[in-house]
C-alpha positions as a printed NumPy array, in Angstrom:
array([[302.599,  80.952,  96.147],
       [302.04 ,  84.266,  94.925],
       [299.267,  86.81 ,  96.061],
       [298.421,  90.113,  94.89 ],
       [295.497,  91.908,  95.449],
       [293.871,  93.304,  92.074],
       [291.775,  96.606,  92.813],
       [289.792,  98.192,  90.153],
       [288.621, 101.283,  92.868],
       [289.966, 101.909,  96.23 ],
       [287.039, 100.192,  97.961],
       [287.199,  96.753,  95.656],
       [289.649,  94.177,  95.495],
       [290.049,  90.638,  94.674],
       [292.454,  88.654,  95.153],
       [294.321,  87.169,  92.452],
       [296.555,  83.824,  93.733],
       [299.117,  82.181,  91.355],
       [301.034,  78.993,  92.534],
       [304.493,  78.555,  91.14 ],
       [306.248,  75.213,  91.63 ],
       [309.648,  75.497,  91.231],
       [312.162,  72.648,  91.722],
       [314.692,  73.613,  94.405],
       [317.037,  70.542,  93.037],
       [318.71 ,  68.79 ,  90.017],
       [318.912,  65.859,  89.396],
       [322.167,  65.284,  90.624],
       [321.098,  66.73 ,  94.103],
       [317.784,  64.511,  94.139],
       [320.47 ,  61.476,  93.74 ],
       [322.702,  62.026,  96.215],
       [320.224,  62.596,  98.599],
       [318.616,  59.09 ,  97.379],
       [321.933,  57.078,  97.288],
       [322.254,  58.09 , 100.992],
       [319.085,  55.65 , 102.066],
       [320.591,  52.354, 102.219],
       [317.334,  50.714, 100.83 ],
       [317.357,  53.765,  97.704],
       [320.761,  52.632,  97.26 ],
       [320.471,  48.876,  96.927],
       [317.547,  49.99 ,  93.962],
       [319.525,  51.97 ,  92.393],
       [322.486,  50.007,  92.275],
       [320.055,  47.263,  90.75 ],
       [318.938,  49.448,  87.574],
       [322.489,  50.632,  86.856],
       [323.882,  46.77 ,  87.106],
       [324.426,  45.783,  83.673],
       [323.544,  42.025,  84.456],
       [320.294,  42.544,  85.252],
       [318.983,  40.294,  88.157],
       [315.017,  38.74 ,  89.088],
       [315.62 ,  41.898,  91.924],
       [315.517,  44.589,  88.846],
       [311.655,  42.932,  87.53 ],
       [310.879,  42.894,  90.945],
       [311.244,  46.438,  91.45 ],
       [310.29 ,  47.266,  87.599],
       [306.917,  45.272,  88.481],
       [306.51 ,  47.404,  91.62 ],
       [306.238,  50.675,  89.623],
       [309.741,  52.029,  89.95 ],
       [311.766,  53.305,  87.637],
       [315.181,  55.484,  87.253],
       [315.227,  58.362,  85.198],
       [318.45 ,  60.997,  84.86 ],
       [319.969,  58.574,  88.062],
       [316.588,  59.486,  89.989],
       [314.711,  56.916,  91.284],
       [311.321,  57.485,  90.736],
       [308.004,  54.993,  90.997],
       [304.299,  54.746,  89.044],
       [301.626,  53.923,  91.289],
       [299.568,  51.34 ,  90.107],
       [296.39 ,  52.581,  92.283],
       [296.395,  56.087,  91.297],
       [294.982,  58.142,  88.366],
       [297.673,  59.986,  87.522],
       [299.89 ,  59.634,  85.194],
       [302.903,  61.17 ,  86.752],
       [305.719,  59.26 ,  88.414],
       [306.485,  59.807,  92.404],
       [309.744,  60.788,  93.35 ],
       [310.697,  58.333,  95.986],
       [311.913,  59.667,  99.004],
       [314.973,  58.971, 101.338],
       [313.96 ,  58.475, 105.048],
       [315.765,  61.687, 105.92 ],
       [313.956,  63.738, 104.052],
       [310.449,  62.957, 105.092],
       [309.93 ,  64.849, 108.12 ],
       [310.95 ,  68.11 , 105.52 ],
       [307.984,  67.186, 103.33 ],
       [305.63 ,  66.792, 105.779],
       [306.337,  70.09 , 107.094],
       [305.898,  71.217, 103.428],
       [302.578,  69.346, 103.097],
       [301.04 ,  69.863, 106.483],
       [302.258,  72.327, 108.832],
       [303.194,  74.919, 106.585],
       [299.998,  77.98 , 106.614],
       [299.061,  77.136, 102.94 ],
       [298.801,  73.175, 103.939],
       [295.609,  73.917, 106.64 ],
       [296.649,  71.025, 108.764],
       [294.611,  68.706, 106.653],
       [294.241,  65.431, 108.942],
       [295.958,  62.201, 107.902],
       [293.883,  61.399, 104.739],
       [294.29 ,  64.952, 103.498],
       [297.586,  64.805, 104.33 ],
       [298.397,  61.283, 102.522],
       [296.319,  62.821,  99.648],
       [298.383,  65.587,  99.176],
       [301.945,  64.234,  99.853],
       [301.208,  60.733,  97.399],
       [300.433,  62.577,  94.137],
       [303.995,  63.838,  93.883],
       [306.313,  61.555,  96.618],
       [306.331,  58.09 ,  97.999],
       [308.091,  55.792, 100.41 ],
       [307.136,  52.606, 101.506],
       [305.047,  52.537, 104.932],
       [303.866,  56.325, 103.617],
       [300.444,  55.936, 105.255],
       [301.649,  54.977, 108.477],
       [304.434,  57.982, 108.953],
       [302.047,  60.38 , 107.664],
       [299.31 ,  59.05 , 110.2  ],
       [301.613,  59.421, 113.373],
       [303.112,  62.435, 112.303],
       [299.533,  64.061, 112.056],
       [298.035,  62.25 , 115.288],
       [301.649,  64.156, 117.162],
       [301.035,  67.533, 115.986],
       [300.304,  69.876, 118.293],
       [298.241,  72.556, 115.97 ],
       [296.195,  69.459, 115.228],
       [295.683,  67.854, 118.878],
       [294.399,  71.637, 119.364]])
């Protein structure tokens, strides 16, 4: 996030904010990271088998899909139309950190938190981690 202040005298300024989301990975990085969850793995492996199996409707019916080798997932509840990138269990503590304790995130609580994090990412028992993450940080016990 970008901030510059925009003065039209020396005594009044506003403040002019421009958010730039940039992805820090390709593809390729976003897989490798994936193929390295045992559970990511086993889905992947299932869209790229040629013999497709009752496993790949299973997880086709549950909203995920591959695209470019990167496993992504639709979320039947939501409004949005954009697909989640699913997360390896590794990486989930970074995007909280992102998400929640970072000075632009304002320590939203868990619902905030969830809120924020499930429009662009998802794992399964997301709710949960995101809960006892927040209910364990200290800014927030505070």
């Amino acid at each position: 996030m970008l901030s510059r202040p925009e003065c039209s005298d020396k005594q009044t300024c506003e403040l002019q904010t421009v958010v730039i989301d940039v992805p820090s990975r390709t593809a390729g990085e976003l897989r490798t990271e994936q193929l390295k969850g045992l559970e990511l793995k086993k889905i992947i492996d299932c869209f790229e088998d040629i013999n497709k199996s009752v496993d790949f409707a299973n997880w086709t019916e549950r909203g995920y899909v591959l695209n470019q080798g990167v496993l992504y997932r639709y979320s039947p509840h939501s409004e949005v139309e954009e697909a989640q990138l699913v997360v390896p269990s590794h990486e989930r503590e970074k995007i909280l950190k992102l998400h929640h304790d970072a000075p632009t995130a304002s320590h939203y609580g868990a619902d905030g938190t969830f809120s924020r994090i499930s429009s662009r990412y998802y794992w399964t028992g997301m709710r949960k981690y995101i809960a006892d993450y927040v209910k364990n940080c200290v800014e927030c016990i505070r």
